[in-house]
PDB file of C-alpha atoms in Angstrom:
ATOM      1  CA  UNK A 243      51.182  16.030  47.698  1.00 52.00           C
ATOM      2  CA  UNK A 244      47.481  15.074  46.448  1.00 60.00           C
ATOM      3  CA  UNK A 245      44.964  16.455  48.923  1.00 74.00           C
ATOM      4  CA  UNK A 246      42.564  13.971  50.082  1.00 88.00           C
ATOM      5  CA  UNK A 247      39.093  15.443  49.640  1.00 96.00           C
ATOM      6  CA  UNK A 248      35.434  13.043  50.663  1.00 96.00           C
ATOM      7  CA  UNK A 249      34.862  13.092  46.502  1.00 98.00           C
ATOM      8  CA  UNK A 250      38.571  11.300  46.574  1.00 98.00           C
ATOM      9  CA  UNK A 251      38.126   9.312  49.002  1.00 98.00           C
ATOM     10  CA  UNK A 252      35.006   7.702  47.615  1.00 98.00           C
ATOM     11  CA  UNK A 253      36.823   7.427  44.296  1.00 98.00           C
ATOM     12  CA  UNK A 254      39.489   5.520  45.606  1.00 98.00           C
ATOM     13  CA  UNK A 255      37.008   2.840  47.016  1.00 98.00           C
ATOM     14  CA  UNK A 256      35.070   2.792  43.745  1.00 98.00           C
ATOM     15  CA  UNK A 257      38.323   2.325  41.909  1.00 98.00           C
ATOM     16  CA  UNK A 258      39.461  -0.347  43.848  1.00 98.00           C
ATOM     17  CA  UNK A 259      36.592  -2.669  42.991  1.00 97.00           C
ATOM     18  CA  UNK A 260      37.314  -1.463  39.209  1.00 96.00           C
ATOM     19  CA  UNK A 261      40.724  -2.445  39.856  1.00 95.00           C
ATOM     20  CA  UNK A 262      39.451  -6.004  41.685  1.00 96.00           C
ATOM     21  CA  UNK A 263      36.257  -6.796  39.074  1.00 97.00           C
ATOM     22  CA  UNK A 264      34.559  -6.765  42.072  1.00 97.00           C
ATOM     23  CA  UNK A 265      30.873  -5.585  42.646  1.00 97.00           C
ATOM     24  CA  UNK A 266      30.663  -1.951  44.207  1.00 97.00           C
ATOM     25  CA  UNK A 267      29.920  -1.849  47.766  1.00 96.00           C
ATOM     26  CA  UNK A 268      27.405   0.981  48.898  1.00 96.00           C
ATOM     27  CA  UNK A 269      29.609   3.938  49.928  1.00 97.00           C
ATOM     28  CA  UNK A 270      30.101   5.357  53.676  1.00 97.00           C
ATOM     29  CA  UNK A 271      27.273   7.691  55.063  1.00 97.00           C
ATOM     30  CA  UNK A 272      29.828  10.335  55.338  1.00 97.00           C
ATOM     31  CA  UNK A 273      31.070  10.111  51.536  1.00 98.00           C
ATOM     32  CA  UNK A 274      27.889   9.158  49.572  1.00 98.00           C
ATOM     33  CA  UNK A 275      27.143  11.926  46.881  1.00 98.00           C
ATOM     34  CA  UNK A 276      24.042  13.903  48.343  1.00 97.00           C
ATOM     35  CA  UNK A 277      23.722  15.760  45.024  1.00 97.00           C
ATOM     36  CA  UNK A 278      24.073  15.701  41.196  1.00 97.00           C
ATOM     37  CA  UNK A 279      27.125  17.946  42.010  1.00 97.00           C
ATOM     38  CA  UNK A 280      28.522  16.028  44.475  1.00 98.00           C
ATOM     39  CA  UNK A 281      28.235  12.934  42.307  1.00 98.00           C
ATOM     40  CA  UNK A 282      30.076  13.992  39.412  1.00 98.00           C
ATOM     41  CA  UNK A 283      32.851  15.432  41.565  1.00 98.00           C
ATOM     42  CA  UNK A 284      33.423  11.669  42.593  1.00 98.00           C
ATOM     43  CA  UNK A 285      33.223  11.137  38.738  1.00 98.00           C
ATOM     44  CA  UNK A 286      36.016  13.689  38.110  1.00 97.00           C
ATOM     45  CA  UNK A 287      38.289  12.193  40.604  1.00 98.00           C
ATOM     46  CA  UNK A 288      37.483   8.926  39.321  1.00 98.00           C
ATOM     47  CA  UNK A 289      38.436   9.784  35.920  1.00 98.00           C
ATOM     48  CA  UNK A 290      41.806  10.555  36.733  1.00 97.00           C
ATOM     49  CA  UNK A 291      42.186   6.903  38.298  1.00 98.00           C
ATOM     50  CA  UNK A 292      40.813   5.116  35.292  1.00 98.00           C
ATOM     51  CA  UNK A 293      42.792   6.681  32.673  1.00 97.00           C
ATOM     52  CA  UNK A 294      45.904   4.808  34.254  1.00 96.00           C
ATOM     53  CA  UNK A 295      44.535   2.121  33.260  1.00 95.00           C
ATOM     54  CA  UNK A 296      42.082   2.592  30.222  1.00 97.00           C
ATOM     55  CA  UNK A 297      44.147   6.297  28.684  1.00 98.00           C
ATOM     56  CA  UNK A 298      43.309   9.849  28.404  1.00 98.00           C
ATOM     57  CA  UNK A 299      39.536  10.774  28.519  1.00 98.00           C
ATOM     58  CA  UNK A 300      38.243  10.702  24.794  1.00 98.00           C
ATOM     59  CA  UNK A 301      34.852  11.318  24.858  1.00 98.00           C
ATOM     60  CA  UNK A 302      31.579  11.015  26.491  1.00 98.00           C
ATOM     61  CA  UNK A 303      28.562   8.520  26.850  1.00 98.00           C
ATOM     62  CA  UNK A 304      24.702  10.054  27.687  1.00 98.00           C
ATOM     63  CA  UNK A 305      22.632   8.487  29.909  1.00 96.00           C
ATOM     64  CA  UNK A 306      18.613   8.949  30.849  1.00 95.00           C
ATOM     65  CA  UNK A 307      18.090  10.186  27.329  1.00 95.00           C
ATOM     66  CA  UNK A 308      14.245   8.611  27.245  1.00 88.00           C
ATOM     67  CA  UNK A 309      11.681   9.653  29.136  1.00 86.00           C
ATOM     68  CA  UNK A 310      10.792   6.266  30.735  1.00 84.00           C
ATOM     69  CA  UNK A 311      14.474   6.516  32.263  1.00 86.00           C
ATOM     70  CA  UNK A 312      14.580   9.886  33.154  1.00 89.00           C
ATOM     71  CA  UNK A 313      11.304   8.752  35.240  1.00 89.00           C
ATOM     72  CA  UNK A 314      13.036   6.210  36.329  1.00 87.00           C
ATOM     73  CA  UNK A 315      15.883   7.994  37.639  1.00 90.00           C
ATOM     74  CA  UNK A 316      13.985  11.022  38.728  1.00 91.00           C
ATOM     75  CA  UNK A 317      15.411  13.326  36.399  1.00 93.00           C
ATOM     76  CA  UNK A 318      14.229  15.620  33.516  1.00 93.00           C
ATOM     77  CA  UNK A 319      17.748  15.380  31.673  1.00 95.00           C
ATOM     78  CA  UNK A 320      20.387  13.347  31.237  1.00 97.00           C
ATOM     79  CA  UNK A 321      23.651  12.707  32.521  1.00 98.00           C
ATOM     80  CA  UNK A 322      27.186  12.094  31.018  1.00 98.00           C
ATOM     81  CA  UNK A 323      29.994   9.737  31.515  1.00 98.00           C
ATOM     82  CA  UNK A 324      33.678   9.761  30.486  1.00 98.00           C
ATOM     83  CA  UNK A 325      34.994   6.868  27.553  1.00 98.00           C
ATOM     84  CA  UNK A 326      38.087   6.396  27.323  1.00 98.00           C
ATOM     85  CA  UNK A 327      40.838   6.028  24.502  1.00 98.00           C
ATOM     86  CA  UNK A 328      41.362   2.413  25.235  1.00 98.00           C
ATOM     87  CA  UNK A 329      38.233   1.216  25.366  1.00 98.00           C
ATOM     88  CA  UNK A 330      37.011   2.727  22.389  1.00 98.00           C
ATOM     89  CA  UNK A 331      37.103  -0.378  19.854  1.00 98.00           C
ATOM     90  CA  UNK A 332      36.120  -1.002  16.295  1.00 98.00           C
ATOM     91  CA  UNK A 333      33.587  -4.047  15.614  1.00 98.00           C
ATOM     92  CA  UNK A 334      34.274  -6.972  15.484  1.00 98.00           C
ATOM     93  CA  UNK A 335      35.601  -7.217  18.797  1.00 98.00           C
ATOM     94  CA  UNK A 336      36.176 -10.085  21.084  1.00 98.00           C
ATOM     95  CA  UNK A 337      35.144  -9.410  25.229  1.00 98.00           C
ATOM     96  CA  UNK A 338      36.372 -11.179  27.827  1.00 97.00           C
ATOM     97  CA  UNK A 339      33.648 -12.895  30.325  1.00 96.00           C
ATOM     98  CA  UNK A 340      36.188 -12.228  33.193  1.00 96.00           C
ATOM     99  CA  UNK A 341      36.635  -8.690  33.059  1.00 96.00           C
ATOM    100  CA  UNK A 342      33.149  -7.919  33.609  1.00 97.00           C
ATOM    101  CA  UNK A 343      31.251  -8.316  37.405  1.00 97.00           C
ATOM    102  CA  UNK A 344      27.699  -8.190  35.232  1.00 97.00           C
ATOM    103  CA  UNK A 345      28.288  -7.354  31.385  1.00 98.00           C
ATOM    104  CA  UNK A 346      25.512  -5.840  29.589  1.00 98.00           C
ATOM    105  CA  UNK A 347      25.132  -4.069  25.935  1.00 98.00           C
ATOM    106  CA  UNK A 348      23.594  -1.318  24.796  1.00 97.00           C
ATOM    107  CA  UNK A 349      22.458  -0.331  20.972  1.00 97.00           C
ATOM    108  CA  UNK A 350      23.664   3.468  20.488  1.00 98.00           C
ATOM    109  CA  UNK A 351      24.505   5.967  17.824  1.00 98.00           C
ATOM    110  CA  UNK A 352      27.878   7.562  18.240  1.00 98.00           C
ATOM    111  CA  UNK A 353      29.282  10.156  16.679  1.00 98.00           C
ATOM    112  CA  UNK A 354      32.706  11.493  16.357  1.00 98.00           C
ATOM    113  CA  UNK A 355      33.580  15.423  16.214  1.00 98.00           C
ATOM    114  CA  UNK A 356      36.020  16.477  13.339  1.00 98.00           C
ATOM    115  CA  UNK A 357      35.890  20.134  15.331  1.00 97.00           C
ATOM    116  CA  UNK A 358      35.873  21.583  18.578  1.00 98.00           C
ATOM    117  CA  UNK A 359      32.999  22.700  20.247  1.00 97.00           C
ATOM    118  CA  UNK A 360      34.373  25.617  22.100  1.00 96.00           C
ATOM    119  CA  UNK A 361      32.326  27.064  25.464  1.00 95.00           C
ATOM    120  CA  UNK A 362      32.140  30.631  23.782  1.00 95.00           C
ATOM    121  CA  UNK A 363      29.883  28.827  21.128  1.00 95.00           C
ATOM    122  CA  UNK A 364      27.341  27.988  23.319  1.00 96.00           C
ATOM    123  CA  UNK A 365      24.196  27.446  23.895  1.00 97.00           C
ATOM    124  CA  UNK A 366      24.285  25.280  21.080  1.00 98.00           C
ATOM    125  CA  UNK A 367      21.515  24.010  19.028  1.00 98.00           C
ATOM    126  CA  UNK A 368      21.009  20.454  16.644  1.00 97.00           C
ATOM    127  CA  UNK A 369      22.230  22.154  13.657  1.00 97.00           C
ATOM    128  CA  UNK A 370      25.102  24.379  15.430  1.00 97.00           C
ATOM    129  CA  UNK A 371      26.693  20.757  16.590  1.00 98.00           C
ATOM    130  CA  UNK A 372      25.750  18.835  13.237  1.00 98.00           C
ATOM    131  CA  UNK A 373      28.592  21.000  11.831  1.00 97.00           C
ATOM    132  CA  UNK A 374      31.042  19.493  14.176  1.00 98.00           C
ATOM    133  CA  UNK A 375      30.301  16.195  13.449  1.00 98.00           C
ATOM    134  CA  UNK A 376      32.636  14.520  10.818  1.00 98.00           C
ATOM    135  CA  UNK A 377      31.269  10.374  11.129  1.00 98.00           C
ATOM    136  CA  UNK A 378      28.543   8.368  12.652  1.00 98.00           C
ATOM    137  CA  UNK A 379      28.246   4.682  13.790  1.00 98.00           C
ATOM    138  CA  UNK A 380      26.265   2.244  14.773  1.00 98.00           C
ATOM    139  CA  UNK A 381      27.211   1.581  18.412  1.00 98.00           C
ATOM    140  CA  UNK A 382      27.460  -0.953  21.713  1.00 98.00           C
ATOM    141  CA  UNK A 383      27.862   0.660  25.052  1.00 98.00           C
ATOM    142  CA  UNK A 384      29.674  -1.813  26.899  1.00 98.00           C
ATOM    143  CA  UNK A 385      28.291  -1.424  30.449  1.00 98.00           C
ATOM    144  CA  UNK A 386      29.112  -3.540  33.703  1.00 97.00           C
ATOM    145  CA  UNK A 387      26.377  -3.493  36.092  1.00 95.00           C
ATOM    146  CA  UNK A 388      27.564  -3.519  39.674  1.00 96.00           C
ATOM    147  CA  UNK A 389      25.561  -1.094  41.498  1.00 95.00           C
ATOM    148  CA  UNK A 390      24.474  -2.340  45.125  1.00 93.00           C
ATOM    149  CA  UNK A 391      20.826  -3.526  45.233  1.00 91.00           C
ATOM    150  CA  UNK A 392      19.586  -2.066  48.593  1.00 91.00           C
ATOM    151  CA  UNK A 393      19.469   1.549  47.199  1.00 95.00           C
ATOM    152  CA  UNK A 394      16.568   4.224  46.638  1.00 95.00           C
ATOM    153  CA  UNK A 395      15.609   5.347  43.821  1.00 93.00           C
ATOM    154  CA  UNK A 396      17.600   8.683  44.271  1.00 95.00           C
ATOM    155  CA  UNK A 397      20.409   7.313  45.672  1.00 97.00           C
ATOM    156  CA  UNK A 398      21.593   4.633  42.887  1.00 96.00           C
ATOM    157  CA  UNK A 399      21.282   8.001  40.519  1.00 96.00           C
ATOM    158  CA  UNK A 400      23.569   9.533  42.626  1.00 98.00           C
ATOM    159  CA  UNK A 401      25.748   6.315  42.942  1.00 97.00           C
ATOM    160  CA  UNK A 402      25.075   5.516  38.978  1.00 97.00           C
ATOM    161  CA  UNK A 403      26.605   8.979  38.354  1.00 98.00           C
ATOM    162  CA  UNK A 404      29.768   8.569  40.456  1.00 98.00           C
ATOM    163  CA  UNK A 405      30.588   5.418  38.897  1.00 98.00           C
ATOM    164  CA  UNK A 406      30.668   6.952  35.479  1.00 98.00           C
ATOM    165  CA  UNK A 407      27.221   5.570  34.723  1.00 97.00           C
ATOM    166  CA  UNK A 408      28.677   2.028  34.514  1.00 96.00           C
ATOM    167  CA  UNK A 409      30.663   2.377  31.194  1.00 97.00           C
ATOM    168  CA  UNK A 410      33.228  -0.069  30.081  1.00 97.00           C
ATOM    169  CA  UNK A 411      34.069   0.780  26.434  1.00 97.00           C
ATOM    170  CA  UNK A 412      32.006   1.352  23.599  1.00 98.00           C
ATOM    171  CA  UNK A 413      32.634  -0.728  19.916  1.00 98.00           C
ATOM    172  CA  UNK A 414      31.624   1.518  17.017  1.00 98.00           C
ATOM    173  CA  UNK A 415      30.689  -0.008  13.511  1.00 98.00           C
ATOM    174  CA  UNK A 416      32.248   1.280  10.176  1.00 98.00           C
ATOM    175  CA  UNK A 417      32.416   5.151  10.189  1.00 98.00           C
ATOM    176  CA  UNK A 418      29.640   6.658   8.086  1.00 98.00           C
ATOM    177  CA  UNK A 419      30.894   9.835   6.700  1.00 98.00           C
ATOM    178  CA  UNK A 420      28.149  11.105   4.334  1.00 97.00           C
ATOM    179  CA  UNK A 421      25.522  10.748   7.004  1.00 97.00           C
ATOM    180  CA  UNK A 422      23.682  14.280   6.401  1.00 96.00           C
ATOM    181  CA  UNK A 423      20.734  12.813   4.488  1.00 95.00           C
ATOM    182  CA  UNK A 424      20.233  10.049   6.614  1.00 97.00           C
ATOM    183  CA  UNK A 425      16.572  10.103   8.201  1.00 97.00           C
ATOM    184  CA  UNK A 426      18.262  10.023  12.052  1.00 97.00           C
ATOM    185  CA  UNK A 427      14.619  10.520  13.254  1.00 97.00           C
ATOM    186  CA  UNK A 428      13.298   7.907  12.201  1.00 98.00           C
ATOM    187  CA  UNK A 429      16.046   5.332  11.190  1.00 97.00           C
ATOM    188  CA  UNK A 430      15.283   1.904  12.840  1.00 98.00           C
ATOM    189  CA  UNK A 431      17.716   0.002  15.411  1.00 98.00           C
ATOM    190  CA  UNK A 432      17.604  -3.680  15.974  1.00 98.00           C
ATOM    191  CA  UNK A 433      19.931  -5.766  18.459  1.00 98.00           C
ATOM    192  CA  UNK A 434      20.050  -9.420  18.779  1.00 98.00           C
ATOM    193  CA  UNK A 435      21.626 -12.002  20.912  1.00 98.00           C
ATOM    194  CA  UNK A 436      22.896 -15.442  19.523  1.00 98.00           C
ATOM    195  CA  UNK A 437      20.755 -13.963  15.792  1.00 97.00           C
ATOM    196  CA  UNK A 438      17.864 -14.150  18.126  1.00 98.00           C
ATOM    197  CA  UNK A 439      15.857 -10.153  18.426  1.00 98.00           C
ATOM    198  CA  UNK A 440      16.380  -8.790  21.746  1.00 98.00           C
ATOM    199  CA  UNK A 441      15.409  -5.287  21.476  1.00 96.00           C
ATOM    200  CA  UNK A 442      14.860  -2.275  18.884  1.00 97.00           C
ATOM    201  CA  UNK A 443      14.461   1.286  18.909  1.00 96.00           C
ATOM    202  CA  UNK A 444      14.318   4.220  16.611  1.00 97.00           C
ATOM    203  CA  UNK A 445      16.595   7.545  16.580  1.00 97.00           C
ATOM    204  CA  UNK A 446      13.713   9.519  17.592  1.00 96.00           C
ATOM    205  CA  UNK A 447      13.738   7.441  21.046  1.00 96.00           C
ATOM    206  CA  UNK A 448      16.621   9.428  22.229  1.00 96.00           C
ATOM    207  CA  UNK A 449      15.563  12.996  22.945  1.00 96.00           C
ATOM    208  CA  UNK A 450      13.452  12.923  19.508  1.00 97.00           C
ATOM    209  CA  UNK A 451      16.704  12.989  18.079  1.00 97.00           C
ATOM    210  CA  UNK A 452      20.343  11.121  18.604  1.00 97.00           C
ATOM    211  CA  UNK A 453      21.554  14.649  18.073  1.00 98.00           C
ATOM    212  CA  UNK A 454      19.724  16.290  20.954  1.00 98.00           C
ATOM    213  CA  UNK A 455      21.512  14.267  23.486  1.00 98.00           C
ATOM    214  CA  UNK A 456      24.583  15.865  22.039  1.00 98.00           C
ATOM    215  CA  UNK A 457      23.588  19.293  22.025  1.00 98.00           C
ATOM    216  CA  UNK A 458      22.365  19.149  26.141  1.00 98.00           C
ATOM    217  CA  UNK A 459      26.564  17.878  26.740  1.00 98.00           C
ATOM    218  CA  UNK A 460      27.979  20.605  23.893  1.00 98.00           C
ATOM    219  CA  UNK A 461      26.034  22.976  26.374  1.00 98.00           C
ATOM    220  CA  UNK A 462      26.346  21.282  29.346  1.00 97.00           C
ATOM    221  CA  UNK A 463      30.388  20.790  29.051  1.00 97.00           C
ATOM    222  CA  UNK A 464      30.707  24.443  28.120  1.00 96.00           C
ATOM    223  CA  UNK A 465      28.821  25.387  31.628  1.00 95.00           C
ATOM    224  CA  UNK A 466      31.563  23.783  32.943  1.00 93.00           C
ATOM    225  CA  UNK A 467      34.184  25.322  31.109  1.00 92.00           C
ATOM    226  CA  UNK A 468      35.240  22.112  29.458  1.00 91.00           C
ATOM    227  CA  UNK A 469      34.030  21.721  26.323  1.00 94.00           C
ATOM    228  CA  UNK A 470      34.068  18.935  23.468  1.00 97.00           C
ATOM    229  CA  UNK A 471      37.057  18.643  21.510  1.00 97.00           C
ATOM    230  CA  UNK A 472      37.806  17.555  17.474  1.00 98.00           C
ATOM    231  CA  UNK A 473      38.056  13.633  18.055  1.00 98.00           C
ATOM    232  CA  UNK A 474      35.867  13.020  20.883  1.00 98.00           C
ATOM    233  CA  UNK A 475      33.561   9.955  20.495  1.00 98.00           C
ATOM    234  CA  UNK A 476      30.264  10.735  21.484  1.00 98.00           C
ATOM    235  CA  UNK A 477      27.393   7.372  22.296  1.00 98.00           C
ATOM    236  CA  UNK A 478      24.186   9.469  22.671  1.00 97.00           C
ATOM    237  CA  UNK A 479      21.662   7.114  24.748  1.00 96.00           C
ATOM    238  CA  UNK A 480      20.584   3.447  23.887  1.00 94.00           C
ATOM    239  CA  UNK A 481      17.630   2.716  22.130  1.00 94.00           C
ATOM    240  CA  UNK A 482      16.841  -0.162  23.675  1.00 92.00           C
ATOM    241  CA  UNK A 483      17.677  -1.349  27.416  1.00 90.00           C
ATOM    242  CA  UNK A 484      20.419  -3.159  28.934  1.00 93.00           C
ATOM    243  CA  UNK A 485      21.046  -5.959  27.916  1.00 96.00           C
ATOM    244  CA  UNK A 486      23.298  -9.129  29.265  1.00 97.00           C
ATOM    245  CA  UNK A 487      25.855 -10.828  27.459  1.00 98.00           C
ATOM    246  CA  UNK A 488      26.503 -14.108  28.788  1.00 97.00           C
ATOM    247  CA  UNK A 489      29.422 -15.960  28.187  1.00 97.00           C
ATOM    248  CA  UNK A 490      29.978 -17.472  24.880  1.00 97.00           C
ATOM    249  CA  UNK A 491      27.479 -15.288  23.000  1.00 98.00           C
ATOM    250  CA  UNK A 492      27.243 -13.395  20.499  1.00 98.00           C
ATOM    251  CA  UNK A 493      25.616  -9.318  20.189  1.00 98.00           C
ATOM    252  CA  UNK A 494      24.765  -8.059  16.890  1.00 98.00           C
ATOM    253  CA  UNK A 495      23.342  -4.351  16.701  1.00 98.00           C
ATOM    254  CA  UNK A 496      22.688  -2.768  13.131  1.00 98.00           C
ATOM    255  CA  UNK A 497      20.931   0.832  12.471  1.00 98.00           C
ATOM    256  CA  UNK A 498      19.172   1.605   9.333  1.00 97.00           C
ATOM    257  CA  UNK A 499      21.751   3.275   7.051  1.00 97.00           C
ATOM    258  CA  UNK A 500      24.334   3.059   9.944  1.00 98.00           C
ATOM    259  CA  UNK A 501      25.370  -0.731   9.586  1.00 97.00           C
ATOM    260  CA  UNK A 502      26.325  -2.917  12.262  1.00 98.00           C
ATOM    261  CA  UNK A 503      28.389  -3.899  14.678  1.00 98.00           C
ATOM    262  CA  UNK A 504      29.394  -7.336  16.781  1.00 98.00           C
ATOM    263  CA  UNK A 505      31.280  -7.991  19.987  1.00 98.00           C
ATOM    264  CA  UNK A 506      31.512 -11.937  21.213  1.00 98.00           C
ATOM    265  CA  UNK A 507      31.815 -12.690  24.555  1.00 97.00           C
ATOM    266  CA  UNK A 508      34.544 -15.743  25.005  1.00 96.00           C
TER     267      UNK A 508
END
């Protein structure tokens, strides 16, 4: 018999609008997250409901990894999300409009671990997980922003959190296996709509480094006794906004040295 818990509960109404493609409604007084804690609690619960439909948890996106968005947010660090195995993709890929309340893209370098990342190796540093990590990509977060509009500043945080920061998938580029003289500092993103520039960033926007994103979850998974595991695909913060994707466009992200990746939306 599942116990029924208040971080269930809200889960189960969050779910059902995942389940619906259906815009989240704020949550009940009595079950709205009140802390980080609490919010990720939701997240846990809710995990277990999406993998029935999307698979087994297979990574991790970052989130807040700038400081304009931590300010935003009123944090000073990020937060993590769960990906999952059937939504990560390989570019090119094809979206479809209707399985998205408000789709939106993201320009991100992810990285996939060829080694586990145990708890007793923490606190790790940048060059501690570097050694883990056996390919890079250039990467789209797929995010579908549904998040109620009447909400403070700390409370669509807390909300952003419990929804699994509003990830959909993520579609990685080619893998890039000899990436260890790449200049990730300083390597230059672009991303464009219809071959029209929307945005651009550098690695150095995330954290100074896309790598520093990852070391704040190797630690921050090992806290909680669940650490990262050979194959996990890691996105480590966008360098450039959200973005929508309107129907019957076209997103084209590329990193310097990295490559690129496209997803149309049909």
């Amino acid at each position: 018999m599942v116990t029924t818990t208040p971080a269930r509960e809200a889960a189960e109404l969050i779910f059902e609008k995942y389940q619906a493609v259906q815009p989240f409604d704020r949550l009940p007084d009595s079950l709205f997250p009140k802390t980080l804690e609490d919010a990720y609690s939701i997240q846990k619960e809710l995990h277990c409901m999406l993998s029935s439909l999307w698979g087994p948890l297979a990574g991790y996106k970052l989130a807040y990894t700038t400081p304009i968005m931590q300010e935003r947010a009123g944090l000073d660090h990020p937060v993590l999300g769960g990906v999952f195995e059937k939504t990560i993709l390989r570019s090119p890929v094809v979206l479809n409009f209707t399985e998205y309340v408000n789709l939106g893209i993201e320009l991100e370098v992810g990285v996939t671990l060829g080694k586990d990342l145990t708890a007793s190796g923490a606190p790790y540093t940048r060059e501690t997980v570097a050694e883990a990590v056996s390919e890079i990509a250039t990467a789209f977060e797929i995010v579908d922003i549904r998040t109620p509009d009447d909400l403070t500043t700390e409370e669509r945080t807390l909300m952003s959190v419990a929804v699994n920061i509003l990830n959909s998938g993520v579609v990685l580029g080619d893998p890039v296996t000899d990436w260890q003289n790449l200049d990730l500092v300083n390597c230059h993103g672009t991303m464009q709509i219809n071959h029209e520039q929307v945005g651009e960033g550098y690695g150095r926007d995330v954290m100074g480094h896309p790598f520093e994103p990852l070391v704040w979850l190797a630690n921050e998974l090992s806290r909680r006794n669940h650490p990262l595991k050979a194959g996990d695909t890691v996105i480590t913060g966008s360098l450039v906004p959200p973005t929508p994707l309107s129907f019957a466009s076209e997103g084209r992200i590329s990193i310097e040295g990295l490559g690129e990746a496209v997803v149309v939306c049909a």
